[in-house]
Coordinates of C-alpha atoms in Angstrom, one line a residue:
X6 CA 54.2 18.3 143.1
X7 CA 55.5 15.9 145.9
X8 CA 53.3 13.3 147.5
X9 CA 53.9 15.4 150.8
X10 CA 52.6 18.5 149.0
X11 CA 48.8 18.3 148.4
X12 CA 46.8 19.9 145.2
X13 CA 44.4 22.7 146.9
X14 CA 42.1 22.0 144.0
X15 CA 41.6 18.1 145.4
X16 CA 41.5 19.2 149.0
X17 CA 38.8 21.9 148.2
X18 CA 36.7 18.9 146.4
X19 CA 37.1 16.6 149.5
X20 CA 36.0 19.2 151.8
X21 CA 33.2 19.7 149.5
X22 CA 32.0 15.9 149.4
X23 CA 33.2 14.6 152.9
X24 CA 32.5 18.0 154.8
X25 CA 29.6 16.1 156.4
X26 CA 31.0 13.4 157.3
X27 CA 33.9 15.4 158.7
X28 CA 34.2 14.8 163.0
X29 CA 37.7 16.9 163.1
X30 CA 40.0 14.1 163.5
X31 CA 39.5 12.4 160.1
X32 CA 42.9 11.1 158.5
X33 CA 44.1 12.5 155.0
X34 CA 45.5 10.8 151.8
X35 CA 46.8 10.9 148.6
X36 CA 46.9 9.0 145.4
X37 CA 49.3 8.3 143.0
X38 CA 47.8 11.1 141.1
X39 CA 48.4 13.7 143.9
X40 CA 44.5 13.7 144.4
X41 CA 43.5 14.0 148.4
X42 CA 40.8 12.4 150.2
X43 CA 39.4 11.1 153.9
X44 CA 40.8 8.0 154.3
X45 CA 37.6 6.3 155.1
X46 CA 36.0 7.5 151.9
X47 CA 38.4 6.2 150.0
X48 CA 38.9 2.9 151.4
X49 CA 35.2 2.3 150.6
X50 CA 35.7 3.9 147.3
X51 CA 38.6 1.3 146.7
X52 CA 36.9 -1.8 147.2
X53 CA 34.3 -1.2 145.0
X54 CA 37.4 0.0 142.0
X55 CA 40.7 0.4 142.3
X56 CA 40.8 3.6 140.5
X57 CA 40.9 7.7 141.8
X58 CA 37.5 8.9 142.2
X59 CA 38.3 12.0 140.2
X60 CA 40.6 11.3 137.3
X61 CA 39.7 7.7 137.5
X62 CA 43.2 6.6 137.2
X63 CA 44.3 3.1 138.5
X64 CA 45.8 3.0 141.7
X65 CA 48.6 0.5 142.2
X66 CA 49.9 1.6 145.4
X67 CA 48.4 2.0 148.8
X68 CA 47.1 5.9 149.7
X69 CA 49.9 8.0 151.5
X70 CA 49.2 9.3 154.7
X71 CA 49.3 13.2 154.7
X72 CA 50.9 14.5 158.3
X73 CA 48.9 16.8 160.5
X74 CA 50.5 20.1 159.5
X75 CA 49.1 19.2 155.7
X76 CA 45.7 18.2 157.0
X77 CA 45.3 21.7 158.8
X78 CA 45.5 23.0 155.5
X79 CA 42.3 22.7 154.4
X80 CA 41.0 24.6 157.6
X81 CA 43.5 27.7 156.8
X82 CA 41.7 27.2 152.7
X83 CA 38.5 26.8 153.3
X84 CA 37.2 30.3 155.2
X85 CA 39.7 32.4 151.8
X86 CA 38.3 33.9 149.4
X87 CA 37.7 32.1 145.9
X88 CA 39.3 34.1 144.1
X89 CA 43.3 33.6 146.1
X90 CA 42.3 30.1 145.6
X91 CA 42.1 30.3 142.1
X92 CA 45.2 32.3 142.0
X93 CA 46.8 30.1 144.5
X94 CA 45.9 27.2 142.0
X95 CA 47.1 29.0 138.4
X96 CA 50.3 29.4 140.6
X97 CA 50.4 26.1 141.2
X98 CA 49.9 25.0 137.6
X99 CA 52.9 27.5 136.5
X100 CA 54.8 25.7 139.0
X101 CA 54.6 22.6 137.5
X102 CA 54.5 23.5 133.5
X103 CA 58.3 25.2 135.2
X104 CA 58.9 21.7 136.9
X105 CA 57.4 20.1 133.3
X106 CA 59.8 22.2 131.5
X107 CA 63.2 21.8 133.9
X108 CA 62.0 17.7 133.4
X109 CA 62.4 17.8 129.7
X110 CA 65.6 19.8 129.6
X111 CA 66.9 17.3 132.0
X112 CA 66.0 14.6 129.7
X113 CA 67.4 16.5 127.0
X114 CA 71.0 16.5 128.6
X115 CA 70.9 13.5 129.8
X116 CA 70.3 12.1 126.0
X117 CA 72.8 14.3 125.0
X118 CA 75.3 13.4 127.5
X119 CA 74.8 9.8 126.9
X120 CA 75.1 9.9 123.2
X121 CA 78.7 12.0 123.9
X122 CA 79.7 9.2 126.4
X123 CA 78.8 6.6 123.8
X124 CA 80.8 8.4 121.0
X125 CA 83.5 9.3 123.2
X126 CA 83.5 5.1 124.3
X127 CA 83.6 4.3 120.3
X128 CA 86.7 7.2 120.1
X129 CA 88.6 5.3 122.9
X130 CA 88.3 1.7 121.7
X131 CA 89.4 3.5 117.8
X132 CA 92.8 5.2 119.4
X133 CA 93.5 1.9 121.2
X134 CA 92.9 0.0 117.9
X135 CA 95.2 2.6 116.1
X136 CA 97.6 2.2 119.2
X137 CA 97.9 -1.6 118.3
X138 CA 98.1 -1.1 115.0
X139 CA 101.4 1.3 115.5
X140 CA 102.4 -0.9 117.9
X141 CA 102.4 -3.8 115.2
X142 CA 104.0 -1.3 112.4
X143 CA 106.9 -1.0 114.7
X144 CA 107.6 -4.4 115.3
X145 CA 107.3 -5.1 111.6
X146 CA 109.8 -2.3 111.0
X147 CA 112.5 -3.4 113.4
X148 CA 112.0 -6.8 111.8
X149 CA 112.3 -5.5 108.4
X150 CA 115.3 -3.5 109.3
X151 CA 117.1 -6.3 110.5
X152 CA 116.4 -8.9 107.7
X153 CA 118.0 -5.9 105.7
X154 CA 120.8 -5.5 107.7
X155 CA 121.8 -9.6 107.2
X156 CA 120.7 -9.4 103.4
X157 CA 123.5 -6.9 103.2
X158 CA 126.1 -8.7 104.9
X159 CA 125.3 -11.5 103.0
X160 CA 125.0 -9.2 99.7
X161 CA 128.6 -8.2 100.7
X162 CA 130.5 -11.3 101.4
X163 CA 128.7 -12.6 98.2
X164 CA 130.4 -9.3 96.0
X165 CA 133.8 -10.0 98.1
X166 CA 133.5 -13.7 96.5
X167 CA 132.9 -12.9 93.0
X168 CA 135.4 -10.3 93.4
X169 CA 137.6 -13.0 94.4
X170 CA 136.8 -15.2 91.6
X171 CA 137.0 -12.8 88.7
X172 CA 140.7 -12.2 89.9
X173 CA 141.6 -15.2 90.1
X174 CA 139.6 -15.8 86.5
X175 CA 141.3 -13.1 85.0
X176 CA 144.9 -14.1 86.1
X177 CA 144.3 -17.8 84.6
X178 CA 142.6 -16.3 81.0
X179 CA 145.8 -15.4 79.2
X180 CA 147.5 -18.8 80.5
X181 CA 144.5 -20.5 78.4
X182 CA 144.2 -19.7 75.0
X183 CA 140.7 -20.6 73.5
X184 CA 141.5 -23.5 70.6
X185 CA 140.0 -22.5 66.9
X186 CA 137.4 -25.5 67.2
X187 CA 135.8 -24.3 70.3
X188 CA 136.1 -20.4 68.8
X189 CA 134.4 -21.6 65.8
X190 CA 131.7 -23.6 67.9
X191 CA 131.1 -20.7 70.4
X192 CA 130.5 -18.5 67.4
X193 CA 128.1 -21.0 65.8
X194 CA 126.2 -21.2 69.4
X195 CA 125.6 -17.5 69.1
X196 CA 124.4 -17.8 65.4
X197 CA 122.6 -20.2 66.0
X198 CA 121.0 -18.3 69.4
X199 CA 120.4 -15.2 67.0
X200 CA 118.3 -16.9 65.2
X201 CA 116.4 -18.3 67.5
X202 CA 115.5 -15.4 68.9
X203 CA 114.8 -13.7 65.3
X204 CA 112.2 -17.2 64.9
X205 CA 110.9 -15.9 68.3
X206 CA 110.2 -12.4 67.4
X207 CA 108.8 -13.5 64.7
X208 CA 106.2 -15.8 66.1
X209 CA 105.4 -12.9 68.7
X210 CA 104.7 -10.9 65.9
X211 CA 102.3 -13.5 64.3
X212 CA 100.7 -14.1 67.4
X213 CA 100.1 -10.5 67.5
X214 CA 99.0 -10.2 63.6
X215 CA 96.7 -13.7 64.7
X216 CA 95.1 -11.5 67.8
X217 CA 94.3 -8.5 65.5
X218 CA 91.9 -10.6 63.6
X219 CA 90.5 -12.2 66.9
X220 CA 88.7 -9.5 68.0
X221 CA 85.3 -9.3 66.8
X222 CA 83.1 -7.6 70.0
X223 CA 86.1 -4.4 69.0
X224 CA 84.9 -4.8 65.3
X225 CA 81.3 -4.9 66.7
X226 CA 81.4 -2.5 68.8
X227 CA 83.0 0.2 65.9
X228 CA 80.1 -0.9 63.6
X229 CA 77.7 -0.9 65.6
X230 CA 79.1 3.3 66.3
X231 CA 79.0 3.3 62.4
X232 CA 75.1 2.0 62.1
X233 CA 73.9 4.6 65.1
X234 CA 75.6 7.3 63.0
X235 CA 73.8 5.7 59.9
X236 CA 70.5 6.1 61.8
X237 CA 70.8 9.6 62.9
X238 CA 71.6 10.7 59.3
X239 CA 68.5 8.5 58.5
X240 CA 66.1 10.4 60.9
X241 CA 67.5 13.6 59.9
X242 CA 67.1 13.1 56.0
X243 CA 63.2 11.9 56.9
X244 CA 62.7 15.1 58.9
X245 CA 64.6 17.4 55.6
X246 CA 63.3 15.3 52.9
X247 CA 60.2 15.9 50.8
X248 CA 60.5 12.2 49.0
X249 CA 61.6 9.6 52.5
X250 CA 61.4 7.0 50.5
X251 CA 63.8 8.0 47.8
X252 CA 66.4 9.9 50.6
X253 CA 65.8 6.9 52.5
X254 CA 67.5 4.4 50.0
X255 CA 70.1 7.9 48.6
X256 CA 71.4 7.9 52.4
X257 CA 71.4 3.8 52.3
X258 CA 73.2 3.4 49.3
X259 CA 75.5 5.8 51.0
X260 CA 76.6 4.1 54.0
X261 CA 76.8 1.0 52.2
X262 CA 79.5 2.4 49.9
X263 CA 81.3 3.9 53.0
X264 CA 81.2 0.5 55.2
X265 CA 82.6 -1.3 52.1
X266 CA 85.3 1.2 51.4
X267 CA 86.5 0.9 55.1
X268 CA 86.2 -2.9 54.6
X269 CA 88.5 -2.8 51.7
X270 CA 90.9 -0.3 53.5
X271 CA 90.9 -2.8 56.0
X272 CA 91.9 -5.9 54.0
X273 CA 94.3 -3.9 51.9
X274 CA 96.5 -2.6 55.2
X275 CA 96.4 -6.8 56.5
X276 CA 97.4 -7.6 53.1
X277 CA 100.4 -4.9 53.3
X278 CA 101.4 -5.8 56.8
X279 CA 101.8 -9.3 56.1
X280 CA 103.4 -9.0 53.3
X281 CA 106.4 -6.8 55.2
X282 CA 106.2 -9.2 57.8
X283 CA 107.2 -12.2 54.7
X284 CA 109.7 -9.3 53.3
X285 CA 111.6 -8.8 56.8
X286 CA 111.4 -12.9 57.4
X287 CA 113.1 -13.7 54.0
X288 CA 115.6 -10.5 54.7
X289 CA 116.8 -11.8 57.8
X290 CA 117.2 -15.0 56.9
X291 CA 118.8 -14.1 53.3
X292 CA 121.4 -12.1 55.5
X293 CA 122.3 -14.8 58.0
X294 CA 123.1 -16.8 55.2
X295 CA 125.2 -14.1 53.7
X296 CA 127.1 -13.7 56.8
X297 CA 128.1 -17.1 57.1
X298 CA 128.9 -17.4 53.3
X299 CA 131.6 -14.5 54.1
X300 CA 133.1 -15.9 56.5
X301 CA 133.5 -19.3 54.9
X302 CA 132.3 -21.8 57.6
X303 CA 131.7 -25.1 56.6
X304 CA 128.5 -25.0 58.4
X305 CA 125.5 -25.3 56.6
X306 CA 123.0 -22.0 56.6
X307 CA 120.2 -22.0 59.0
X308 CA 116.9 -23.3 57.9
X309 CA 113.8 -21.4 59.1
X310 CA 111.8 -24.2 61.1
X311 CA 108.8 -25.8 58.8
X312 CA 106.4 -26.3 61.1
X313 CA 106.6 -22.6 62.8
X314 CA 106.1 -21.0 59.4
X315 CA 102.9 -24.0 58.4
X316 CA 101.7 -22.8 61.7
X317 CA 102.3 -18.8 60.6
X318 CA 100.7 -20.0 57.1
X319 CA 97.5 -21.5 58.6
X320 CA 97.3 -18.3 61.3
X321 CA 97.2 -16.0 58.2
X322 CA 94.9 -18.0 56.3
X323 CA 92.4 -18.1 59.2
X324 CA 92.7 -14.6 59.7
X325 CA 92.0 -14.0 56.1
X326 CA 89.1 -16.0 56.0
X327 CA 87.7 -14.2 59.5
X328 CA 88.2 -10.9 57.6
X329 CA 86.8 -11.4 54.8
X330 CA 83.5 -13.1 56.8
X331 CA 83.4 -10.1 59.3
X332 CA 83.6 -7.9 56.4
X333 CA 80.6 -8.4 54.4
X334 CA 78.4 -8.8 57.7
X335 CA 78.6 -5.5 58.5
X336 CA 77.8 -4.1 55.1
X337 CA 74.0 -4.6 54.8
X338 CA 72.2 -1.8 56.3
X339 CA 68.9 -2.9 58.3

């Protein structure tokens, strides 16, 4: 309740402990906690404490003065009957669990309508971020569109000049009349460019051979597959097995042969590829030489470059030796 509307339960209690003290003309007040009392009475109760008489509460405030019309209330309450005072009262109480109630749904909608502002806020400064980013995307376009539209000017004056040029090229080509020396040197420049780029592929190839063999944690990981396998036919053998010593060193012996024989298999395809990789070097090279034989060139036949095939030499070897180190590591069974 208001300050201006007084609990009957409080006014009842004052009556009842300042009813002799009463002269007709005493002044009402309230607390903070809606508690009424004679003025008087409660001045003297504040100086000794600060606090409501009946709920003890601290008082921070002065007492508000009730008007007339509220004082004559307790003379229209006090002759009634107790009983439409205690109905009056349990009135009074639904009144404000209602007013308690309405207080908290307020609250409610006011969270709710703040948290809605706050995400509508967040939605607003998102669409003007997105707006700036369009914004931005359309000046990059434009941009973009017109360094296109000069890159294609450009791009067509550029085809109108080597259109040009190749006319006036292929008008002056029959007037000049390549001489045999520079014939036989262009031909030897393009030999010669063959088999640099036959050298190349080649080396591209070794290299590729060279980073086969460099790849132990592959290796490692496939043996270390092989070895799990090896263990799970190990744990089932001891769980079959009458004798798990004897099936123990059968299942062993077993995997040993198998990692060797993939070992071998191994070594025996390197061997293979390399020695196709020799076969197609001496091929190419035998056929060069053939070619310029045929055509009777006084030039003498294209050597293959000693220090590329030392370096393809010592790239096999090292592989070799890696392969047959890996190889036998991964044999032993633990």
């Amino acid at each position: 309740l208001e300050l201006g509307q007084p609990r009957f339960t409080s006014a009842v209690i004052m009556r009842a402990k300042a009813g002799r003290r009463r002269d007709g003309g005493g002044q009402l007040v309230a607390t903070e906690c809606k508690h009424v009392y004679h003025e008087q009475c409660l001045s003297q109760w504040m100086k000794r404490s600060p606090t409501c008489p009946e709920c003890k509460a601290e008082q921070k405030s002065k007492p508000v003065r009730l008007k007339p019309e509220v004082q004559s209330l307790e003379d229209h309450l006090l002759p009634h009957d107790p009983d439409a005072v205690a109905r009056l009262q349990a009135d009074i109480a639904d009144i404000e669990r209602e007013n308690e109630k309405l207080e908290e749904r307020i609250e409610g909608v006011e969270s709710v309508t703040e948290s809605l502002t706050e995400e509508c806020e967040a939605a607003e400064g998102e669409l003007e971020r997105l707006r700036a980013s369009l914004r931005r995307a359309k000046r990059e376009k434009q941009s973009a569109e017109e360094r296109m539209y000069t890159v294609e000017q450009e791009m067509q004056m550029k085809l109108e000049e080597l259109r040009s040029i190749q006319g006036a090229v292929r008008e002056d080509m029959p007037v000049r009349e390549p001489r045999p020396e520079v014939k036989r040197l262009r031909d030897g420049i393009v030999n010669n460019r063959n088999i640099d780029v036959l050298l190349r592929a080649v080396e591209q190839e070794w290299h590729q051979l060279l980073e086969s063999y460099r790849r132990p944690e592959e290796d490692l990981e496939v043996l270390t597959a092989e070895l799990n396998a090896v263990e799970e036919e190990l744990q089932e053998a001891r769980a079959n097995c009458r004798s798990p010593v004897a099936k123990r060193k059968k299942v062993g012996l077993t995997a040993h042969e198998r990692v060797m024989r993939r070992g071998l298999e191994r070594q025996l395809t390197s061997s293979s590829r390399e020695q196709s990789v020799l076969q197609r070097m001496r091929t190419l090279a035998g056929g060069d030489v053939r070619q310029q034989q045929q055509k009777g060139e006084p030039q003498p036949s294209p050597q293959p470059n000693p220090g590329v095939l030392q370096r393809h030499a010592t790239r096999v070897m090292a592989a070799s030796q890696l392969s047959e180190v890996s190889q036998p590591a991964a044999a032993p069974l633990p």
